[in-house]
Amino acid sequence: MKEFHIISTGNSLLTNAQKAGVFPERKTSEEDYWRSLLENPQEINSLVEFLKSAPYKHSAEMNTFLRITQGKPKELIEVYLFGTKTASNELCRVAIEKFLKDSGYAIYTPYEISGYFWEAKYYDPSYALDRFKLGISELVDRLIYIAKKKQKENYKVFFNPTGGLKAHVIATALVGIITDCEIYYMNEEFHEVVFLPKLFYIPKGKELELLKKLSSKRVVRYEEYEILEKEYSEEIERLEIYGLIGRLPDEFQKTLWITNKGLLFIHEQS
């Protein structure tokens, strides 16, 4: 089966290269310096060669990814790397992408939403925070879109939140849960790659009863909505929180429906 790995990418490769003396000790916030390296093919190649010399050791992201894909046909595996819109992180991603291509993996390169932009630091703090929140929200939407797109193309989709900005790690795991994909990361205590268990709310009792009713009709409106709301008010609240149903409670557009997530659950129960 074809696999698609969505990987949150941090700066571990660059940090390890600095420790090894491949690059000087400079702060990742020195944007102009890292941009100059990013524009220099020789510097990029130095980082790629450093990664190739010990990929498990030199990159946290590759340490997990390569363990999961070991022994699998590389031609059936596609990778999407995302990170922050900073020169230091772009340098890491460019090097990892080249390493993966040279190793025989395919790279997915749609237009990018990073969830973080280094330019924000030059703005008023409150504006920068709002921009950051908007970026993370757009990132979550984009990752959901990509995951669903690849699932429709019959890929098994994996999320790897091992590296990157904390907000990216959270977003990666969240989208993996929402889209019911496999999520793996490096457990620091056991020094092993582990998969998160399925973090999915299991409907029961009247919740399950309501889902079955909605699965046969998909959408109910107006008077039928009001009847169900009276009988299942608490169940509707819980199922909506977990994304199994959706609703428009507006007086003139009262609508209740089962989501694809809810339909998937009912289908697996039958």
PDB file of C-alpha atoms in Angstrom:
ATOM      1  CA  MET A   1       0.000   0.000   0.000  1.00  0.00           C
ATOM      2  CA  LYS A   2       1.187   3.532  -0.776  1.00  0.00           C
ATOM      3  CA  GLU A   3       2.211   5.636   2.224  1.00  0.00           C
ATOM      4  CA  PHE A   4       2.177   9.394   2.768  1.00  0.00           C
ATOM      5  CA  HIS A   5       4.174  10.839   5.681  1.00  0.00           C
ATOM      6  CA  ILE A   6       3.479  14.376   6.924  1.00  0.00           C
ATOM      7  CA  ILE A   7       6.467  15.492   8.991  1.00  0.00           C
ATOM      8  CA  SER A   8       6.763  18.531  11.256  1.00  0.00           C
ATOM      9  CA  THR A   9      10.351  19.652  10.729  1.00  0.00           C
ATOM     10  CA  GLY A  10      12.548  21.373  13.288  1.00  0.00           C
ATOM     11  CA  ASN A  11      16.183  22.458  13.387  1.00  0.00           C
ATOM     12  CA  SER A  12      17.782  19.363  14.935  1.00  0.00           C
ATOM     13  CA  LEU A  13      19.831  18.759  11.779  1.00  0.00           C
ATOM     14  CA  LEU A  14      21.259  22.265  11.906  1.00  0.00           C
ATOM     15  CA  THR A  15      21.895  22.092  15.661  1.00  0.00           C
ATOM     16  CA  ASN A  16      23.786  18.809  15.265  1.00  0.00           C
ATOM     17  CA  ALA A  17      25.778  20.234  12.350  1.00  0.00           C
ATOM     18  CA  GLN A  18      26.824  23.154  14.531  1.00  0.00           C
ATOM     19  CA  LYS A  19      27.897  20.795  17.325  1.00  0.00           C
ATOM     20  CA  ALA A  20      29.970  18.843  14.804  1.00  0.00           C
ATOM     21  CA  GLY A  21      31.634  22.007  13.513  1.00  0.00           C
ATOM     22  CA  VAL A  22      30.069  21.858  10.025  1.00  0.00           C
ATOM     23  CA  PHE A  23      28.534  25.282  10.678  1.00  0.00           C
ATOM     24  CA  PRO A  24      29.597  27.914  13.224  1.00  0.00           C
ATOM     25  CA  GLU A  25      27.640  28.497  16.422  1.00  0.00           C
ATOM     26  CA  ARG A  26      25.152  31.162  15.352  1.00  0.00           C
ATOM     27  CA  LYS A  27      21.667  31.839  16.697  1.00  0.00           C
ATOM     28  CA  THR A  28      18.819  30.544  14.522  1.00  0.00           C
ATOM     29  CA  SER A  29      17.298  34.027  14.775  1.00  0.00           C
ATOM     30  CA  GLU A  30      20.168  35.482  12.687  1.00  0.00           C
ATOM     31  CA  GLU A  31      18.008  35.443   9.585  1.00  0.00           C
ATOM     32  CA  ASP A  32      20.424  37.187   7.215  1.00  0.00           C
ATOM     33  CA  TYR A  33      23.232  34.757   7.982  1.00  0.00           C
ATOM     34  CA  TRP A  34      21.157  31.604   7.419  1.00  0.00           C
ATOM     35  CA  ARG A  35      19.595  33.140   4.317  1.00  0.00           C
ATOM     36  CA  SER A  36      23.092  33.574   2.865  1.00  0.00           C
ATOM     37  CA  LEU A  37      23.776  29.846   3.443  1.00  0.00           C
ATOM     38  CA  LEU A  38      20.417  28.899   1.983  1.00  0.00           C
ATOM     39  CA  GLU A  39      21.359  30.727  -1.217  1.00  0.00           C
ATOM     40  CA  ASN A  40      24.700  28.901  -1.440  1.00  0.00           C
ATOM     41  CA  PRO A  41      24.478  25.409  -3.064  1.00  0.00           C
ATOM     42  CA  GLN A  42      27.840  24.380  -1.557  1.00  0.00           C
ATOM     43  CA  GLU A  43      26.624  25.079   1.986  1.00  0.00           C
ATOM     44  CA  ILE A  44      23.419  23.135   1.332  1.00  0.00           C
ATOM     45  CA  ASN A  45      25.442  20.229  -0.031  1.00  0.00           C
ATOM     46  CA  SER A  46      27.617  20.266   3.104  1.00  0.00           C
ATOM     47  CA  LEU A  47      24.497  19.863   5.237  1.00  0.00           C
ATOM     48  CA  VAL A  48      23.166  17.096   2.978  1.00  0.00           C
ATOM     49  CA  GLU A  49      26.456  15.187   3.207  1.00  0.00           C
ATOM     50  CA  PHE A  50      26.453  15.617   6.980  1.00  0.00           C
ATOM     51  CA  LEU A  51      22.953  14.115   7.092  1.00  0.00           C
ATOM     52  CA  LYS A  52      23.908  11.240   4.809  1.00  0.00           C
ATOM     53  CA  SER A  53      26.847  10.343   7.042  1.00  0.00           C
ATOM     54  CA  ALA A  54      24.527   9.389   9.926  1.00  0.00           C
ATOM     55  CA  PRO A  55      20.838  10.148   9.206  1.00  0.00           C
ATOM     56  CA  TYR A  56      19.487   8.482  12.348  1.00  0.00           C
ATOM     57  CA  LYS A  57      21.884  10.396  14.561  1.00  0.00           C
ATOM     58  CA  HIS A  58      21.882  13.779  12.849  1.00  0.00           C
ATOM     59  CA  SER A  59      18.149  14.373  12.288  1.00  0.00           C
ATOM     60  CA  ALA A  60      15.363  13.737  14.805  1.00  0.00           C
ATOM     61  CA  GLU A  61      12.819  13.626  11.977  1.00  0.00           C
ATOM     62  CA  MET A  62      14.783  11.057   9.966  1.00  0.00           C
ATOM     63  CA  ASN A  63      15.462   9.028  13.111  1.00  0.00           C
ATOM     64  CA  THR A  64      11.738   8.307  13.356  1.00  0.00           C
ATOM     65  CA  PHE A  65      10.808   8.280   9.665  1.00  0.00           C
ATOM     66  CA  LEU A  66      13.565   5.875   8.593  1.00  0.00           C
ATOM     67  CA  ARG A  67      12.736   3.448  11.401  1.00  0.00           C
ATOM     68  CA  ILE A  68       9.084   3.329  10.327  1.00  0.00           C
ATOM     69  CA  THR A  69       9.822   2.942   6.610  1.00  0.00           C
ATOM     70  CA  GLN A  70      12.765   0.541   6.930  1.00  0.00           C
ATOM     71  CA  GLY A  71      12.387  -2.400   4.539  1.00  0.00           C
ATOM     72  CA  LYS A  72       9.399  -0.881   2.713  1.00  0.00           C
ATOM     73  CA  PRO A  73       9.483  -0.107  -1.059  1.00  0.00           C
ATOM     74  CA  LYS A  74      10.669   3.503  -1.311  1.00  0.00           C
ATOM     75  CA  GLU A  75       8.841   4.050  -4.590  1.00  0.00           C
ATOM     76  CA  LEU A  76       5.535   3.656  -2.703  1.00  0.00           C
ATOM     77  CA  ILE A  77       6.383   6.289  -0.078  1.00  0.00           C
ATOM     78  CA  GLU A  78       5.795  10.025  -0.425  1.00  0.00           C
ATOM     79  CA  VAL A  79       6.821  12.673   2.110  1.00  0.00           C
ATOM     80  CA  TYR A  80       5.591  16.172   2.945  1.00  0.00           C
ATOM     81  CA  LEU A  81       7.862  18.291   5.142  1.00  0.00           C
ATOM     82  CA  PHE A  82       6.620  21.516   6.697  1.00  0.00           C
ATOM     83  CA  GLY A  83       8.098  23.939   9.190  1.00  0.00           C
ATOM     84  CA  THR A  84       8.487  27.618   9.944  1.00  0.00           C
ATOM     85  CA  LYS A  85       9.062  30.339   7.392  1.00  0.00           C
ATOM     86  CA  THR A  86      12.586  31.034   8.635  1.00  0.00           C
ATOM     87  CA  ALA A  87      15.860  30.678   6.745  1.00  0.00           C
ATOM     88  CA  SER A  88      17.322  28.257   9.296  1.00  0.00           C
ATOM     89  CA  ASN A  89      14.338  25.929   9.085  1.00  0.00           C
ATOM     90  CA  GLU A  90      14.143  26.187   5.309  1.00  0.00           C
ATOM     91  CA  LEU A  91      17.810  25.200   5.194  1.00  0.00           C
ATOM     92  CA  CYS A  92      17.026  22.036   7.176  1.00  0.00           C
ATOM     93  CA  ARG A  93      14.042  21.155   5.005  1.00  0.00           C
ATOM     94  CA  VAL A  94      15.915  21.714   1.749  1.00  0.00           C
ATOM     95  CA  ALA A  95      18.718  19.419   2.952  1.00  0.00           C
ATOM     96  CA  ILE A  96      16.314  16.724   4.195  1.00  0.00           C
ATOM     97  CA  GLU A  97      14.316  16.870   0.956  1.00  0.00           C
ATOM     98  CA  LYS A  98      17.472  16.386  -1.106  1.00  0.00           C
ATOM     99  CA  PHE A  99      18.540  13.503   1.132  1.00  0.00           C
ATOM    100  CA  LEU A 100      15.132  11.843   0.720  1.00  0.00           C
ATOM    101  CA  LYS A 101      15.097  12.326  -3.061  1.00  0.00           C
ATOM    102  CA  ASP A 102      18.603  10.897  -3.361  1.00  0.00           C
ATOM    103  CA  SER A 103      17.449   7.949  -1.230  1.00  0.00           C
ATOM    104  CA  GLY A 104      14.554   7.193  -3.596  1.00  0.00           C
ATOM    105  CA  TYR A 105      11.581   8.757  -1.810  1.00  0.00           C
ATOM    106  CA  ALA A 106       9.075  11.084  -3.493  1.00  0.00           C
ATOM    107  CA  ILE A 107       8.547  14.612  -2.121  1.00  0.00           C
ATOM    108  CA  TYR A 108       5.154  16.302  -2.064  1.00  0.00           C
ATOM    109  CA  THR A 109       5.559  20.043  -2.641  1.00  0.00           C
ATOM    110  CA  PRO A 110       2.281  21.978  -2.649  1.00  0.00           C
ATOM    111  CA  TYR A 111       2.138  25.669  -1.809  1.00  0.00           C
ATOM    112  CA  GLU A 112       3.171  26.101   1.775  1.00  0.00           C
ATOM    113  CA  ILE A 113       1.505  27.435   4.886  1.00  0.00           C
ATOM    114  CA  SER A 114       4.027  27.438   7.713  1.00  0.00           C
ATOM    115  CA  GLY A 115       2.004  28.572  10.707  1.00  0.00           C
ATOM    116  CA  TYR A 116       4.855  30.895  11.712  1.00  0.00           C
ATOM    117  CA  PHE A 117       6.535  33.786   9.921  1.00  0.00           C
ATOM    118  CA  TRP A 118       9.796  35.325  11.124  1.00  0.00           C
ATOM    119  CA  GLU A 119       8.663  38.740   9.864  1.00  0.00           C
ATOM    120  CA  ALA A 120       6.069  38.817  12.656  1.00  0.00           C
ATOM    121  CA  LYS A 121       8.732  39.821  15.200  1.00  0.00           C
ATOM    122  CA  TYR A 122       8.950  43.241  13.547  1.00  0.00           C
ATOM    123  CA  TYR A 123       5.280  43.980  14.204  1.00  0.00           C
ATOM    124  CA  ASP A 124       3.453  45.113  17.319  1.00  0.00           C
ATOM    125  CA  PRO A 125       3.376  42.137  19.773  1.00  0.00           C
ATOM    126  CA  SER A 126      -0.430  41.887  19.807  1.00  0.00           C
ATOM    127  CA  TYR A 127      -0.564  41.961  16.003  1.00  0.00           C
ATOM    128  CA  ALA A 128       2.213  39.388  15.767  1.00  0.00           C
ATOM    129  CA  LEU A 129       0.319  37.081  18.156  1.00  0.00           C
ATOM    130  CA  ASP A 130      -2.873  37.404  16.106  1.00  0.00           C
ATOM    131  CA  ARG A 131      -0.912  36.648  12.945  1.00  0.00           C
ATOM    132  CA  PHE A 132       0.648  33.619  14.607  1.00  0.00           C
ATOM    133  CA  LYS A 133      -2.763  32.273  15.687  1.00  0.00           C
ATOM    134  CA  LEU A 134      -4.124  32.782  12.180  1.00  0.00           C
ATOM    135  CA  GLY A 135      -1.095  30.990  10.732  1.00  0.00           C
ATOM    136  CA  ILE A 136      -1.584  27.944  12.966  1.00  0.00           C
ATOM    137  CA  SER A 137      -5.289  27.830  12.131  1.00  0.00           C
ATOM    138  CA  GLU A 138      -4.529  27.957   8.400  1.00  0.00           C
ATOM    139  CA  LEU A 139      -1.865  25.273   8.867  1.00  0.00           C
ATOM    140  CA  VAL A 140      -4.357  22.918  10.546  1.00  0.00           C
ATOM    141  CA  ASP A 141      -6.851  23.460   7.719  1.00  0.00           C
ATOM    142  CA  ARG A 142      -4.165  22.809   5.111  1.00  0.00           C
ATOM    143  CA  LEU A 143      -2.912  19.637   6.784  1.00  0.00           C
ATOM    144  CA  ILE A 144      -6.470  18.290   7.026  1.00  0.00           C
ATOM    145  CA  TYR A 145      -6.959  19.010   3.328  1.00  0.00           C
ATOM    146  CA  ILE A 146      -3.721  17.254   2.351  1.00  0.00           C
ATOM    147  CA  ALA A 147      -4.437  14.220   4.550  1.00  0.00           C
ATOM    148  CA  LYS A 148      -7.953  13.810   3.160  1.00  0.00           C
ATOM    149  CA  LYS A 149      -6.718  14.287  -0.406  1.00  0.00           C
ATOM    150  CA  LYS A 150      -4.132  11.540  -0.019  1.00  0.00           C
ATOM    151  CA  GLN A 151      -6.595   9.206   1.701  1.00  0.00           C
ATOM    152  CA  LYS A 152      -8.895   9.560  -1.317  1.00  0.00           C
ATOM    153  CA  GLU A 153      -5.909   8.623  -3.501  1.00  0.00           C
ATOM    154  CA  ASN A 154      -5.631   5.379  -1.477  1.00  0.00           C
ATOM    155  CA  TYR A 155      -2.562   6.342   0.548  1.00  0.00           C
ATOM    156  CA  LYS A 156      -2.135   5.284   4.151  1.00  0.00           C
ATOM    157  CA  VAL A 157      -1.392   8.625   5.810  1.00  0.00           C
ATOM    158  CA  PHE A 158       1.043   9.027   8.721  1.00  0.00           C
ATOM    159  CA  PHE A 159       1.767  12.077  10.875  1.00  0.00           C
ATOM    160  CA  ASN A 160       5.213  12.547  12.418  1.00  0.00           C
ATOM    161  CA  PRO A 161       5.262  15.305  15.099  1.00  0.00           C
ATOM    162  CA  THR A 162       8.800  14.536  16.299  1.00  0.00           C
ATOM    163  CA  GLY A 163      10.387  17.901  15.483  1.00  0.00           C
ATOM    164  CA  GLY A 164       9.534  21.538  15.051  1.00  0.00           C
ATOM    165  CA  LEU A 165       7.894  24.424  16.827  1.00  0.00           C
ATOM    166  CA  LYS A 166       5.738  23.304  19.777  1.00  0.00           C
ATOM    167  CA  ALA A 167       2.626  24.694  18.127  1.00  0.00           C
ATOM    168  CA  HIS A 168       3.448  22.649  15.007  1.00  0.00           C
ATOM    169  CA  VAL A 169       3.897  19.487  17.053  1.00  0.00           C
ATOM    170  CA  ILE A 170       0.470  20.023  18.636  1.00  0.00           C
ATOM    171  CA  ALA A 171      -1.134  20.844  15.277  1.00  0.00           C
ATOM    172  CA  THR A 172       0.396  17.754  13.649  1.00  0.00           C
ATOM    173  CA  ALA A 173      -0.890  15.413  16.346  1.00  0.00           C
ATOM    174  CA  LEU A 174      -4.302  17.115  16.375  1.00  0.00           C
ATOM    175  CA  VAL A 175      -4.795  16.750  12.625  1.00  0.00           C
ATOM    176  CA  GLY A 176      -3.693  13.124  12.820  1.00  0.00           C
ATOM    177  CA  ILE A 177      -6.412  12.496  15.406  1.00  0.00           C
ATOM    178  CA  ILE A 178      -9.073  14.414  13.461  1.00  0.00           C
ATOM    179  CA  THR A 179      -8.341  12.559  10.209  1.00  0.00           C
ATOM    180  CA  ASP A 180      -7.959   9.166  11.933  1.00  0.00           C
ATOM    181  CA  CYS A 181      -4.382   8.678  10.697  1.00  0.00           C
ATOM    182  CA  GLU A 182      -1.390   6.940  12.246  1.00  0.00           C
ATOM    183  CA  ILE A 183       0.730   9.197  14.504  1.00  0.00           C
ATOM    184  CA  TYR A 184       4.265   8.241  15.507  1.00  0.00           C
ATOM    185  CA  TYR A 185       7.081   9.912  17.411  1.00  0.00           C
ATOM    186  CA  MET A 186      10.280   9.142  19.296  1.00  0.00           C
ATOM    187  CA  ASN A 187       9.631   8.287  22.927  1.00  0.00           C
ATOM    188  CA  GLU A 188      12.573   9.819  24.806  1.00  0.00           C
ATOM    189  CA  GLU A 189      12.217   7.538  27.839  1.00  0.00           C
ATOM    190  CA  PHE A 190      12.251   4.256  25.912  1.00  0.00           C
ATOM    191  CA  HIS A 191      14.342   5.525  22.959  1.00  0.00           C
ATOM    192  CA  GLU A 192      11.834   3.840  20.648  1.00  0.00           C
ATOM    193  CA  VAL A 193       9.447   5.054  17.977  1.00  0.00           C
ATOM    194  CA  VAL A 194       5.907   4.626  19.264  1.00  0.00           C
ATOM    195  CA  PHE A 195       2.476   5.045  17.717  1.00  0.00           C
ATOM    196  CA  LEU A 196      -0.150   6.987  19.594  1.00  0.00           C
ATOM    197  CA  PRO A 197      -3.209   4.892  20.476  1.00  0.00           C
ATOM    198  CA  LYS A 198      -6.457   5.841  18.760  1.00  0.00           C
ATOM    199  CA  LEU A 199      -7.648   8.932  20.640  1.00  0.00           C
ATOM    200  CA  PHE A 200     -11.249   8.759  19.537  1.00  0.00           C
ATOM    201  CA  TYR A 201     -14.442   9.213  21.536  1.00  0.00           C
ATOM    202  CA  ILE A 202     -16.603   6.075  21.433  1.00  0.00           C
ATOM    203  CA  PRO A 203     -20.341   6.928  21.342  1.00  0.00           C
ATOM    204  CA  LYS A 204     -22.605   4.789  23.470  1.00  0.00           C
ATOM    205  CA  GLY A 205     -26.257   4.427  24.485  1.00  0.00           C
ATOM    206  CA  LYS A 206     -28.448   7.223  23.179  1.00  0.00           C
ATOM    207  CA  GLU A 207     -25.492   8.794  21.332  1.00  0.00           C
ATOM    208  CA  LEU A 208     -25.161   5.683  19.206  1.00  0.00           C
ATOM    209  CA  GLU A 209     -28.925   5.608  18.741  1.00  0.00           C
ATOM    210  CA  LEU A 210     -28.902   9.189  17.426  1.00  0.00           C
ATOM    211  CA  LEU A 211     -26.006   8.529  15.074  1.00  0.00           C
ATOM    212  CA  LYS A 212     -27.845   5.569  13.558  1.00  0.00           C
ATOM    213  CA  LYS A 213     -30.942   7.700  12.985  1.00  0.00           C
ATOM    214  CA  LEU A 214     -28.879  10.430  11.313  1.00  0.00           C
ATOM    215  CA  SER A 215     -26.879   7.972   9.198  1.00  0.00           C
ATOM    216  CA  SER A 216     -30.049   6.918   7.362  1.00  0.00           C
ATOM    217  CA  LYS A 217     -31.091  10.505   6.609  1.00  0.00           C
ATOM    218  CA  ARG A 218     -27.745  12.362   6.671  1.00  0.00           C
ATOM    219  CA  VAL A 219     -29.480  15.735   7.246  1.00  0.00           C
ATOM    220  CA  VAL A 220     -32.595  16.747   9.231  1.00  0.00           C
ATOM    221  CA  ARG A 221     -34.160  20.205   9.371  1.00  0.00           C
ATOM    222  CA  TYR A 222     -36.724  22.370  11.134  1.00  0.00           C
ATOM    223  CA  GLU A 223     -39.473  20.368  12.951  1.00  0.00           C
ATOM    224  CA  GLU A 224     -37.537  17.098  12.739  1.00  0.00           C
ATOM    225  CA  TYR A 225     -34.483  18.887  14.165  1.00  0.00           C
ATOM    226  CA  GLU A 226     -36.573  20.190  17.107  1.00  0.00           C
ATOM    227  CA  ILE A 227     -37.922  16.711  17.869  1.00  0.00           C
ATOM    228  CA  LEU A 228     -34.412  15.246  17.991  1.00  0.00           C
ATOM    229  CA  GLU A 229     -33.115  18.202  20.012  1.00  0.00           C
ATOM    230  CA  LYS A 230     -35.732  17.613  22.714  1.00  0.00           C
ATOM    231  CA  GLU A 231     -34.992  13.895  22.930  1.00  0.00           C
ATOM    232  CA  TYR A 232     -31.190  14.009  22.521  1.00  0.00           C
ATOM    233  CA  SER A 233     -30.093  17.473  23.766  1.00  0.00           C
ATOM    234  CA  GLU A 234     -27.131  16.220  25.840  1.00  0.00           C
ATOM    235  CA  GLU A 235     -26.106  13.667  23.217  1.00  0.00           C
ATOM    236  CA  ILE A 236     -26.133  16.322  20.485  1.00  0.00           C
ATOM    237  CA  GLU A 237     -23.809  18.526  22.552  1.00  0.00           C
ATOM    238  CA  ARG A 238     -21.278  15.756  23.143  1.00  0.00           C
ATOM    239  CA  LEU A 239     -21.325  14.409  19.589  1.00  0.00           C
ATOM    240  CA  GLU A 240     -20.871  17.924  18.186  1.00  0.00           C
ATOM    241  CA  ILE A 241     -17.837  18.525  20.443  1.00  0.00           C
ATOM    242  CA  TYR A 242     -16.170  15.368  19.096  1.00  0.00           C
ATOM    243  CA  GLY A 243     -16.984  16.208  15.481  1.00  0.00           C
ATOM    244  CA  LEU A 244     -19.367  13.296  14.886  1.00  0.00           C
ATOM    245  CA  ILE A 245     -22.295  15.553  14.030  1.00  0.00           C
ATOM    246  CA  GLY A 246     -22.723  19.157  12.939  1.00  0.00           C
ATOM    247  CA  ARG A 247     -25.598  21.575  13.403  1.00  0.00           C
ATOM    248  CA  LEU A 248     -26.933  25.036  12.657  1.00  0.00           C
ATOM    249  CA  PRO A 249     -29.094  26.020  15.644  1.00  0.00           C
ATOM    250  CA  ASP A 250     -30.244  29.314  14.105  1.00  0.00           C
ATOM    251  CA  GLU A 251     -34.025  29.727  14.374  1.00  0.00           C
ATOM    252  CA  PHE A 252     -34.508  30.031  10.607  1.00  0.00           C
ATOM    253  CA  GLN A 253     -31.928  27.446   9.511  1.00  0.00           C
ATOM    254  CA  LYS A 254     -32.215  24.671  12.085  1.00  0.00           C
ATOM    255  CA  THR A 255     -30.208  21.827  10.610  1.00  0.00           C
ATOM    256  CA  LEU A 256     -28.567  18.725  12.071  1.00  0.00           C
ATOM    257  CA  TRP A 257     -26.323  16.310  10.166  1.00  0.00           C
ATOM    258  CA  ILE A 258     -23.906  13.449  10.641  1.00  0.00           C
ATOM    259  CA  THR A 259     -20.297  14.177   9.644  1.00  0.00           C
ATOM    260  CA  ASN A 260     -17.967  11.934   7.660  1.00  0.00           C
ATOM    261  CA  LYS A 261     -16.306  11.049  10.952  1.00  0.00           C
ATOM    262  CA  GLY A 262     -19.680   9.968  12.347  1.00  0.00           C
ATOM    263  CA  LEU A 263     -20.463   7.943   9.223  1.00  0.00           C
ATOM    264  CA  LEU A 264     -17.060   6.257   9.458  1.00  0.00           C
ATOM    265  CA  PHE A 265     -17.802   5.225  13.042  1.00  0.00           C
ATOM    266  CA  ILE A 266     -21.249   3.811  12.137  1.00  0.00           C
ATOM    267  CA  HIS A 267     -19.765   1.986   9.161  1.00  0.00           C
ATOM    268  CA  GLU A 268     -17.127   0.341  11.365  1.00  0.00           C
ATOM    269  CA  GLN A 269     -19.820  -0.754  13.820  1.00  0.00           C
ATOM    270  CA  SER A 270     -21.842  -2.566  11.158  1.00  0.00           C
TER     271      SER A 270
END
